[in-house]
Coordinates of C-alpha atoms in Angstrom, one line a residue:
Chain A
X34 CA 3.0 159.9 154.4
X35 CA 6.7 160.6 153.4
X36 CA 7.3 159.5 149.9
X37 CA 11.0 158.5 150.4
X38 CA 12.9 158.6 153.9
X39 CA 16.7 158.4 153.8
X40 CA 18.5 157.4 157.0
X41 CA 22.4 157.9 157.0
X42 CA 23.8 155.6 159.6
X43 CA 21.7 152.5 160.4
X44 CA 22.8 151.8 164.0
X45 CA 20.9 151.9 167.2
X46 CA 19.1 155.3 166.6
X47 CA 19.1 155.1 162.7
X48 CA 17.8 151.6 162.8
X49 CA 15.2 152.4 165.3
X50 CA 14.0 155.5 163.1
X51 CA 13.5 153.0 160.3
X52 CA 11.7 150.3 162.2
X53 CA 9.5 153.0 163.9
X54 CA 8.6 154.7 160.6
X55 CA 8.0 151.2 159.2
X56 CA 5.8 150.2 162.0
X57 CA 3.8 153.5 162.0
X58 CA 3.5 153.4 158.3
X59 CA 5.1 156.8 157.9
X60 CA 7.0 156.3 154.7
X61 CA 6.3 154.5 151.5
X62 CA 10.1 154.0 150.8
X63 CA 12.9 153.8 153.3
X64 CA 16.5 154.0 152.2
X65 CA 19.5 153.0 154.4
X66 CA 22.9 154.5 153.8
X67 CA 26.2 153.3 155.4
X68 CA 29.7 153.0 154.7
X69 CA 29.9 149.3 155.0
X70 CA 27.3 147.3 152.8
X71 CA 27.3 144.1 155.1
X72 CA 26.2 146.1 158.0
X73 CA 23.1 147.3 156.2
X74 CA 22.0 143.7 155.3
X75 CA 20.2 142.9 158.6
X76 CA 17.9 145.8 158.2
X77 CA 17.2 144.9 154.5
X78 CA 16.4 141.3 155.5
X79 CA 14.0 142.1 158.2
X80 CA 12.2 144.6 156.0
X81 CA 13.0 147.8 158.0
X82 CA 14.8 149.2 154.8
X83 CA 13.6 148.9 151.3
X84 CA 16.9 149.7 149.9
X85 CA 20.5 150.0 151.0
X86 CA 23.3 151.8 149.6
X87 CA 26.9 152.9 150.4
X88 CA 26.5 155.8 147.8
X89 CA 25.5 159.0 149.9
X90 CA 24.4 161.2 146.9
X91 CA 22.5 158.3 145.3
X92 CA 21.0 157.4 148.6
X93 CA 19.6 160.9 149.5
X94 CA 18.8 162.2 146.0
X95 CA 15.2 161.3 146.0
X96 CA 14.5 161.7 149.6
X97 CA 11.7 163.9 151.1
X98 CA 13.1 163.6 154.6
X99 CA 16.8 162.9 155.3
X100 CA 17.9 161.7 158.8
X101 CA 21.5 162.0 159.8
X102 CA 22.2 159.2 162.4
X103 CA 26.0 159.1 162.6
X104 CA 28.1 160.2 165.5
X105 CA 27.8 164.0 166.0
X106 CA 30.9 165.2 164.4
X107 CA 30.4 162.8 161.4
X108 CA 26.8 164.2 161.0
X109 CA 28.4 167.8 160.5
X110 CA 30.6 166.4 157.8
X111 CA 27.6 164.3 156.2
X112 CA 25.4 167.6 156.2
X113 CA 28.0 169.3 154.1
X114 CA 27.9 166.3 151.5
X115 CA 24.1 165.9 151.6
X116 CA 23.3 169.6 151.3
X117 CA 24.3 170.1 147.5
X118 CA 22.7 166.9 146.4
X119 CA 19.3 166.6 147.9
X120 CA 16.0 167.9 146.4
X121 CA 15.2 171.6 146.6
X122 CA 12.2 170.6 148.8
X123 CA 13.7 167.9 151.0
X124 CA 14.0 168.5 154.8
X125 CA 17.1 167.2 156.6
X126 CA 17.3 166.6 160.3
X127 CA 19.6 164.6 162.4
X128 CA 19.6 162.6 165.8
X129 CA 22.7 164.0 167.3
X130 CA 23.3 164.9 171.0
X131 CA 24.6 168.3 170.4
X132 CA 23.0 171.1 168.4
X133 CA 25.0 174.5 168.3
X134 CA 27.6 172.8 166.0
X135 CA 25.4 171.2 163.3
X136 CA 22.9 174.2 163.3
X137 CA 25.6 176.6 162.6
X138 CA 26.9 174.2 159.8
X139 CA 23.5 174.3 158.4
X140 CA 23.1 178.1 158.6
X141 CA 26.5 178.6 156.8
X142 CA 25.3 176.1 154.0
X143 CA 21.9 177.8 153.7
X144 CA 23.7 180.9 152.4
X145 CA 24.7 179.3 149.2
X146 CA 21.6 176.9 148.9
X147 CA 18.2 177.2 150.7
X148 CA 17.5 173.7 152.2
X149 CA 15.3 173.3 155.2
X150 CA 17.3 171.8 158.3
X151 CA 15.7 171.1 161.7
X152 CA 18.1 169.8 164.5
X153 CA 16.5 166.9 166.5
X154 CA 17.7 165.0 169.6
X155 CA 15.9 162.0 170.7
X156 CA 16.8 161.4 174.2
X157 CA 16.6 157.7 173.9
X158 CA 19.4 155.1 173.8
X159 CA 21.2 152.5 175.2
X160 CA 24.7 151.6 176.4
X161 CA 24.8 149.3 173.6
X162 CA 25.3 150.4 169.9
X163 CA 24.4 149.1 166.6
X164 CA 21.4 147.8 164.5
X165 CA 21.1 144.7 166.6
X166 CA 19.7 146.7 169.5
X167 CA 17.4 149.0 167.4
X168 CA 13.8 148.8 168.4
X169 CA 10.5 150.0 166.7
X170 CA 9.4 151.3 170.2
X171 CA 12.6 153.1 171.1
X172 CA 10.9 156.6 170.8
X173 CA 7.5 155.7 172.6
X174 CA 7.3 158.0 175.4
X175 CA 10.8 159.4 174.9
X176 CA 11.7 163.0 175.0
X177 CA 12.8 164.6 171.6
X178 CA 14.3 168.0 171.6
X179 CA 14.1 170.0 168.3
X180 CA 16.2 173.0 168.1
X181 CA 14.8 175.8 165.5
X182 CA 17.0 178.6 165.1
X183 CA 16.8 182.0 163.3
X184 CA 16.5 180.7 159.8
X185 CA 14.5 177.6 160.4
X186 CA 11.4 177.3 158.2
X187 CA 8.2 177.0 160.4
X188 CA 6.6 174.4 158.0
X189 CA 9.7 172.2 158.3
X190 CA 9.7 172.5 162.0
X191 CA 6.2 171.3 162.1
X192 CA 6.8 168.5 159.9
X193 CA 9.8 167.2 161.8
X194 CA 7.9 167.7 165.1
X195 CA 5.0 165.6 163.5
X196 CA 7.4 162.9 162.5
X197 CA 8.8 162.3 166.1
X198 CA 5.3 162.6 167.5
X199 CA 4.2 159.9 165.2
X200 CA 6.8 157.6 166.5
X201 CA 5.5 158.2 170.0
X202 CA 7.7 160.9 171.4
X203 CA 7.0 164.0 173.4
X204 CA 8.5 166.9 171.4
X205 CA 10.1 170.1 172.9
X206 CA 11.7 173.0 171.1
X207 CA 14.6 174.8 172.6
X208 CA 17.2 177.0 171.2
X209 CA 20.3 175.2 170.2
X210 CA 22.6 176.8 172.9
X211 CA 19.9 176.2 175.5
X212 CA 19.7 172.5 174.4
X213 CA 23.4 172.0 174.5
X214 CA 23.5 173.4 178.2
X215 CA 20.7 171.1 179.1
X216 CA 22.2 168.0 177.8
X217 CA 25.7 169.0 179.1
X218 CA 23.9 169.0 182.6
X219 CA 21.9 165.9 182.5
X220 CA 23.9 163.8 180.1
X221 CA 27.3 164.8 179.1
X222 CA 28.6 165.9 182.6
X223 CA 27.2 162.7 184.1
X224 CA 29.0 160.6 181.4
X225 CA 32.3 162.4 181.9
X226 CA 31.9 162.1 185.7
X227 CA 31.3 158.2 185.3
X228 CA 34.2 157.9 183.0
X229 CA 36.6 159.7 185.6
X230 CA 35.1 157.6 188.3
X231 CA 36.0 154.3 186.7
X232 CA 39.6 155.6 185.8
X233 CA 39.9 156.9 189.5
X234 CA 39.3 153.6 191.0
X235 CA 42.0 152.1 188.9
X236 CA 44.3 154.7 189.9
X237 CA 43.5 155.0 193.5
X238 CA 42.9 151.2 194.6
X239 CA 42.6 148.8 191.7
X240 CA 41.6 145.8 194.0
X241 CA 38.4 147.7 195.0
X242 CA 36.5 146.7 192.0
X243 CA 36.2 143.3 193.4
X244 CA 34.0 144.7 196.0
X245 CA 31.7 147.0 193.7
X246 CA 28.1 146.8 194.6
X247 CA 25.0 148.1 193.3
X248 CA 25.9 151.8 194.1
X249 CA 29.1 151.8 192.1
X250 CA 27.4 149.8 189.3
X251 CA 24.7 152.2 188.8
X252 CA 26.8 155.3 189.1
X253 CA 29.1 154.2 186.4
X254 CA 26.8 152.2 184.2
X255 CA 27.1 155.0 181.5
X256 CA 30.8 154.5 181.5
X257 CA 30.4 151.5 179.1
X258 CA 29.0 153.9 176.5
X259 CA 30.2 153.5 172.9
X260 CA 33.8 155.3 172.8
X261 CA 33.3 156.6 169.3
X262 CA 29.9 158.1 169.9
X263 CA 31.1 159.7 173.2
X264 CA 34.4 160.9 171.8
X265 CA 32.2 163.1 169.2
X266 CA 29.7 164.2 171.8
X267 CA 32.3 165.5 174.4
X268 CA 34.4 167.2 171.6
X269 CA 31.2 168.7 169.9
X270 CA 29.8 170.1 173.2
X271 CA 33.0 171.0 174.7
X272 CA 32.2 174.7 175.5
X273 CA 28.9 174.0 177.6
X274 CA 30.4 170.9 178.9
X275 CA 33.5 172.9 180.3
X276 CA 31.1 175.3 182.1
X277 CA 29.1 172.3 183.5
X278 CA 32.3 170.7 184.8
X279 CA 33.1 174.1 186.5
X280 CA 29.7 173.9 188.3
X281 CA 30.4 170.3 189.3
X282 CA 34.0 171.2 190.6
X283 CA 32.3 174.0 192.8
X284 CA 29.7 171.6 194.1
X285 CA 32.4 169.0 194.8
X286 CA 34.6 171.6 196.6
X287 CA 31.7 172.9 198.8
X288 CA 31.1 169.3 200.1
X289 CA 34.8 168.7 200.5
X290 CA 35.2 171.8 202.6
X291 CA 32.2 170.8 204.9
X292 CA 33.8 167.3 205.3
X293 CA 37.2 168.7 205.9
X294 CA 36.0 171.0 208.6
X295 CA 34.0 168.2 210.2
X296 CA 30.8 170.3 210.0
X297 CA 28.4 167.6 210.5
X298 CA 25.3 169.9 210.8
X299 CA 26.0 171.8 207.5
X300 CA 27.1 168.6 205.9
X301 CA 23.7 166.8 206.7
X302 CA 21.8 169.9 205.8
X303 CA 23.4 169.9 202.2
X304 CA 22.8 166.2 201.9
X305 CA 19.1 166.7 202.9
X306 CA 18.8 169.5 200.1
X307 CA 20.5 167.1 197.5
X308 CA 18.1 164.3 198.3
X309 CA 15.3 166.4 197.9
X310 CA 16.5 167.6 194.5
X311 CA 17.2 164.0 193.4
X312 CA 13.7 162.8 194.5
X313 CA 12.0 165.4 192.6
X314 CA 13.3 163.7 189.6
X315 CA 11.1 160.7 188.7
Chain B
X274 CA 23.4 128.8 218.6
X275 CA 24.1 132.1 220.3
X276 CA 22.4 132.4 223.7
X277 CA 21.5 136.1 223.4
X278 CA 22.0 138.4 220.5
X279 CA 21.9 142.2 221.3
X280 CA 21.2 144.5 218.4
X281 CA 21.9 148.2 218.9
X282 CA 19.9 150.2 216.3
X283 CA 17.2 148.3 214.7
X284 CA 16.8 150.0 211.2
X285 CA 17.6 148.6 207.8
X286 CA 20.7 146.9 208.8
X287 CA 20.0 146.1 212.4
X288 CA 16.6 144.9 211.6
X289 CA 17.9 142.6 208.9
X290 CA 20.4 141.1 211.2
X291 CA 17.4 140.3 213.5
X292 CA 15.3 138.9 210.8
X293 CA 18.2 136.9 209.2
X294 CA 19.3 135.5 212.6
X295 CA 15.7 134.6 213.5
X296 CA 15.1 132.8 210.0
X297 CA 18.4 130.9 210.2
X298 CA 17.8 130.0 213.9
X299 CA 21.2 131.5 214.8
X300 CA 20.1 132.8 218.3
X301 CA 17.9 131.7 221.2
X302 CA 17.1 135.2 222.4
X303 CA 17.2 138.5 220.2
X304 CA 17.3 141.9 222.0
X305 CA 16.7 145.2 220.2
X306 CA 18.1 148.4 221.6
X307 CA 17.0 151.8 220.4
X308 CA 16.5 155.3 221.6
X309 CA 12.8 155.3 220.6
X310 CA 10.6 152.7 222.0
X311 CA 7.8 153.0 219.6
X312 CA 10.3 152.4 216.8
X313 CA 11.1 149.1 218.2
X314 CA 7.5 147.9 218.4
X315 CA 7.2 146.6 214.7
X316 CA 10.2 144.3 215.2
X317 CA 8.6 142.9 218.6
X318 CA 5.4 142.5 216.9
X319 CA 6.6 140.5 213.9
X320 CA 8.7 138.5 216.1
X321 CA 12.2 139.5 214.9
X322 CA 12.9 140.6 218.4
X323 CA 12.1 138.7 221.7
X324 CA 12.6 141.9 223.8
X325 CA 13.2 145.6 223.2
X326 CA 14.6 148.2 225.4
X327 CA 15.9 151.9 225.4
X328 CA 18.3 151.0 228.1
X329 CA 21.7 150.2 226.5
X330 CA 23.4 148.7 229.5
X331 CA 20.6 146.6 230.4
X332 CA 20.0 145.4 226.7
X333 CA 23.5 144.1 226.2
X334 CA 24.5 143.0 229.7
X335 CA 23.6 139.3 228.9
X336 CA 24.5 139.3 225.2
X337 CA 26.9 136.7 223.8
X338 CA 27.2 138.8 220.7
X339 CA 26.5 142.4 220.2
X340 CA 26.0 144.1 216.9
X341 CA 26.1 147.9 216.7
X342 CA 24.1 149.1 213.8
X343 CA 23.7 152.8 214.3
X344 CA 25.3 155.4 211.8
X345 CA 29.2 154.9 212.0
X346 CA 30.1 157.8 214.3
X347 CA 27.3 156.9 216.7
X348 CA 28.7 153.2 216.7
X349 CA 32.0 154.7 218.0
X350 CA 30.2 156.4 221.0
X351 CA 28.1 153.4 221.5
X352 CA 31.2 151.1 221.6
X353 CA 32.7 153.1 224.5
X354 CA 29.4 152.7 226.4
X355 CA 28.9 149.1 225.7
X356 CA 32.6 148.0 226.5
X357 CA 32.4 148.4 230.3
X358 CA 28.9 146.7 230.7
X359 CA 29.1 143.6 228.5
X360 CA 29.9 140.1 229.8
X361 CA 33.7 139.2 229.7
X362 CA 33.2 136.7 227.2
X363 CA 30.9 138.8 224.8
X364 CA 32.0 139.4 221.4
X365 CA 31.1 142.9 219.8
X366 CA 30.8 143.6 216.1
X367 CA 29.2 146.4 213.9
X368 CA 27.9 147.0 210.5
X369 CA 29.4 150.2 209.8
X370 CA 31.0 151.3 206.5
X371 CA 34.2 152.6 207.7
X372 CA 36.5 150.6 210.0
X373 CA 39.8 152.5 210.9
X374 CA 37.9 154.6 213.4
X375 CA 36.0 152.0 215.3
X376 CA 38.8 149.6 215.3
X377 CA 41.1 152.1 216.8
X378 CA 38.4 153.0 219.5
X379 CA 38.3 149.2 220.4
X380 CA 42.1 148.9 220.6
X381 CA 42.0 152.0 223.1
X382 CA 39.3 150.4 225.2
X383 CA 41.0 147.1 225.1
X384 CA 43.8 148.5 227.0
X385 CA 41.6 148.9 230.1
X386 CA 39.3 145.8 229.8
X387 CA 39.8 142.7 227.3
X388 CA 36.7 142.4 225.3
X389 CA 36.5 140.9 221.9
X390 CA 35.8 143.4 219.0
X391 CA 35.7 142.4 215.2
X392 CA 34.8 145.0 212.9
X393 CA 32.3 144.0 210.1
X394 CA 30.9 145.8 207.2
X395 CA 28.2 144.0 205.2
X396 CA 28.1 145.5 201.7
X397 CA 24.4 145.4 201.3
X398 CA 21.8 148.1 201.7
X399 CA 19.2 150.2 200.1
X400 CA 18.7 153.8 199.4
X401 CA 15.9 153.6 201.8
X402 CA 16.2 153.4 205.6
X403 CA 14.3 152.0 208.7
X404 CA 13.0 148.7 209.9
X405 CA 10.2 148.9 207.3
X406 CA 12.8 148.0 204.6
X407 CA 14.7 145.4 206.6
X408 CA 14.7 141.9 205.1
X409 CA 15.7 138.4 206.3
X410 CA 17.6 137.8 203.0
X411 CA 19.4 141.1 202.8
X412 CA 22.7 139.4 203.4
X413 CA 22.0 136.4 201.0
X414 CA 25.0 136.5 198.4
X415 CA 26.2 139.9 199.8
X416 CA 29.8 140.6 200.5
X417 CA 30.8 141.1 204.1
X418 CA 34.2 142.6 204.9
X419 CA 35.6 141.8 208.4
X420 CA 38.6 143.7 209.6
X421 CA 40.9 142.0 212.0
X422 CA 43.6 144.1 213.5
X423 CA 46.6 143.3 215.5
X424 CA 44.7 142.6 218.7
X425 CA 41.9 140.7 217.2
X426 CA 41.5 137.2 218.9
X427 CA 41.2 134.4 216.2
X428 CA 38.6 132.6 217.7
X429 CA 36.3 135.8 217.8
X430 CA 37.1 136.4 214.2
X431 CA 36.0 133.0 213.4
X432 CA 32.8 133.2 215.2
X433 CA 31.9 136.6 213.6
X434 CA 32.8 135.1 210.0
X435 CA 30.6 132.1 210.7
X436 CA 27.6 134.5 211.8
X437 CA 27.7 136.2 208.5
X438 CA 28.1 133.1 206.5
X439 CA 25.2 131.6 208.4
X440 CA 23.0 134.4 207.0
X441 CA 24.3 133.8 203.5
X442 CA 27.1 136.3 203.0
X443 CA 30.5 135.8 201.4
X444 CA 33.0 137.1 204.0
X445 CA 36.4 138.6 203.2
X446 CA 39.1 139.7 205.7
X447 CA 40.9 143.0 205.0
X448 CA 42.9 145.2 207.4
X449 CA 41.0 148.3 208.5
X450 CA 42.9 150.7 206.4
X451 CA 42.7 148.7 203.4
X452 CA 39.0 148.3 204.0
X453 CA 38.7 152.0 204.1
X454 CA 40.3 152.7 201.0
X455 CA 38.4 150.0 199.1
X456 CA 35.0 151.4 200.3
X457 CA 36.2 155.0 199.7
X458 CA 36.9 153.9 196.1
X459 CA 33.8 151.8 195.2
X460 CA 31.2 153.5 197.6
X461 CA 32.1 156.7 199.3
X462 CA 33.7 158.4 196.2
X463 CA 30.8 157.4 194.1
X464 CA 28.2 158.7 196.6
X465 CA 30.2 162.0 196.9
X466 CA 30.4 162.4 193.2
X467 CA 26.6 161.7 192.8
X468 CA 25.9 164.3 195.5
X469 CA 27.8 166.9 193.7
X470 CA 26.4 166.0 190.4
X471 CA 22.9 166.7 191.5
X472 CA 24.1 169.9 193.1
X473 CA 25.9 170.9 190.0
X474 CA 22.9 170.8 187.7
X475 CA 21.1 173.0 190.1
X476 CA 23.9 175.5 190.0
X477 CA 24.6 175.3 186.4
X478 CA 21.1 174.7 184.4
X479 CA 18.1 174.2 186.8
X480 CA 15.7 173.6 184.0
X481 CA 17.7 170.7 182.7
X482 CA 16.3 168.2 185.2
X483 CA 13.1 168.1 183.3
X484 CA 15.0 166.4 180.5
X485 CA 16.8 163.9 182.9
X486 CA 16.8 160.3 181.4
X487 CA 18.0 157.0 182.4
X488 CA 21.8 158.0 182.4
X489 CA 21.3 160.7 184.8
X490 CA 18.8 158.9 187.0
X491 CA 21.2 155.8 187.3
X492 CA 24.3 157.9 187.8
X493 CA 22.7 160.0 190.6
X494 CA 20.4 157.2 192.2
X495 CA 22.6 157.0 195.3
X496 CA 22.4 160.7 195.8
X497 CA 19.0 160.1 197.5
X498 CA 20.7 158.1 200.2
X499 CA 20.0 158.7 203.8
X500 CA 21.6 162.1 205.0
X501 CA 22.3 161.2 208.5
X502 CA 24.1 158.1 207.6
X503 CA 26.2 159.6 204.8
X504 CA 27.1 162.5 206.9
X505 CA 28.7 160.2 209.3
X506 CA 30.3 158.0 206.6
X507 CA 31.9 160.8 204.9
X508 CA 33.2 162.4 208.1
X509 CA 34.4 159.0 209.3
X510 CA 36.2 158.1 206.2
X511 CA 37.5 161.5 205.4
X512 CA 41.1 160.6 205.0
X513 CA 40.8 157.8 202.5
X514 CA 38.0 159.6 200.9
X515 CA 40.1 162.8 200.3
X516 CA 42.7 160.6 198.6
X517 CA 40.2 159.0 196.5
X518 CA 38.9 162.5 195.4
X519 CA 42.4 163.4 194.4
X520 CA 42.6 160.5 192.2
X521 CA 39.1 161.3 190.7
X522 CA 40.2 164.9 190.1
X523 CA 43.4 163.7 188.2
X524 CA 41.2 161.3 186.2
X525 CA 38.8 164.1 185.3
X526 CA 41.4 166.6 184.4
X527 CA 43.1 164.1 182.3
X528 CA 39.9 163.7 180.1
X529 CA 39.3 167.4 180.2
X530 CA 42.7 168.0 178.7
X531 CA 42.2 165.7 175.8
X532 CA 38.8 167.2 175.2
X533 CA 40.2 170.9 175.4
X534 CA 43.1 169.8 173.0
X535 CA 40.5 168.2 170.6
X536 CA 42.5 165.1 170.7
X537 CA 39.9 162.6 169.2
X538 CA 42.2 159.7 168.9
X539 CA 43.6 159.9 172.4
X540 CA 40.1 160.6 173.9
X541 CA 38.6 157.6 172.2
X542 CA 41.6 155.4 173.3
X543 CA 40.9 156.6 177.0
X544 CA 37.0 155.7 176.6
X545 CA 37.9 152.4 175.2
X546 CA 40.1 151.5 178.3
X547 CA 37.4 152.9 180.6
X548 CA 34.7 150.9 178.9
X549 CA 36.9 147.6 179.2
X550 CA 37.5 148.5 183.1
X551 CA 33.6 149.0 183.5
X552 CA 32.6 145.9 181.7
X553 CA 35.0 143.7 183.6
X554 CA 32.9 144.5 186.7
X555 CA 29.7 142.4 186.6

């Protein structure tokens, strides 16, 4: 059992960490830290938090585990503030969707003070945001990627892994750069493409949205994702994302070439291959 | 009540037309025409069809309404075969997803023989194909676009409209070229993008599919659509599709520019606008 768990940012993910840890009895004391006191009240009232504060230093000072749950670029800033004020034996993790950036910040900070940081990315979420949609079972059956790097302490990695497993997640370890490529491929690129698709319809034929059926709605569902969260993710993972966009552009151009050439056989063969790839994902 | 309804191609859409017409008592006699006799048997056995034949001329000869329900390019070929053999007062329609092509074939054919053709596009479907997934209620609440052109007889347009309304659809009339732009925007472009997205992941980071979560699955669900159907649609609507792809490429490039420039404020503003557009679609 964790003596004190501090969660910085009590929205969908941070709030779900609090609720899940509470439900599983993983922490004796849970502290929520946020910029706006009134936004922390609901989690205090329903018992997910024992204490709430807007003072970051004071909030994390006695924590055994600190979870950073703000948008990814904010997490990097918060890590710099948290690092000098946590206890020497504290473990810090985060729930951000990109990992090369924050792991490199941690490596730099570790040169002046040795604190255990382990990057985490729970691949669970919602297109809605805020504590109101947080759930104790958000991580049940979800995939969590942890991203040990050269300097990561093995015991800290095991404790963070055990924490996610205790709230029901399947945990996989990937190097930070592999993680960022993986999420660029299956999450950030699809979001970027969905954003562009919604914008394209407006540019090309605005009246068409009145005829949008299930196909369009499914394909663009993620385009309603939280702008402040996705602004940070797209910026933080821009290197891997740009490479994935190049691959996407090549794939699109290859289909366009077959269409323009009227090559029915090759086009059908390409669509058969894609259908098989897609159906292999369950 | 239609004396005899002939349906050419008894798959998901053609089969659903038969079942829906049967359920609503719209036709005294329903004839199914297909290339493969054994594939017509299930619809005969369950009573959706009164008669089945592989002989197109014989099948449509006595029909008051002929519905072409093969893939779109096949419908254009079928229309040429049907035209000279149907009764002089027959009305021919189709259920294809593109309209400029088949309407122009009908206009050419009408110069040698005056037959009433009205293009229809029921925006209902499934990512599965075949009579096995056909449903009597497929068109209930669905949107059907009819595409009158210069030469379309007003009475024929009213009868085809009434037919779709009788099976539960909301019917809108659009000019064929406007229809093709609209479906390029909300259906064909999203499909093409989903196809490219699945292919891009394979090119960029094949291991990533193991981490695909709901966002990726939703965005690429339509990539499992029937290859033979989509080969025809992409080829038949290539002109409007190419224009919609250009708009998509511009939208994507515009987001990429903001990301590459690290312009957090403008990027967030763009995502806020896109979120609003998407949320306006229900």
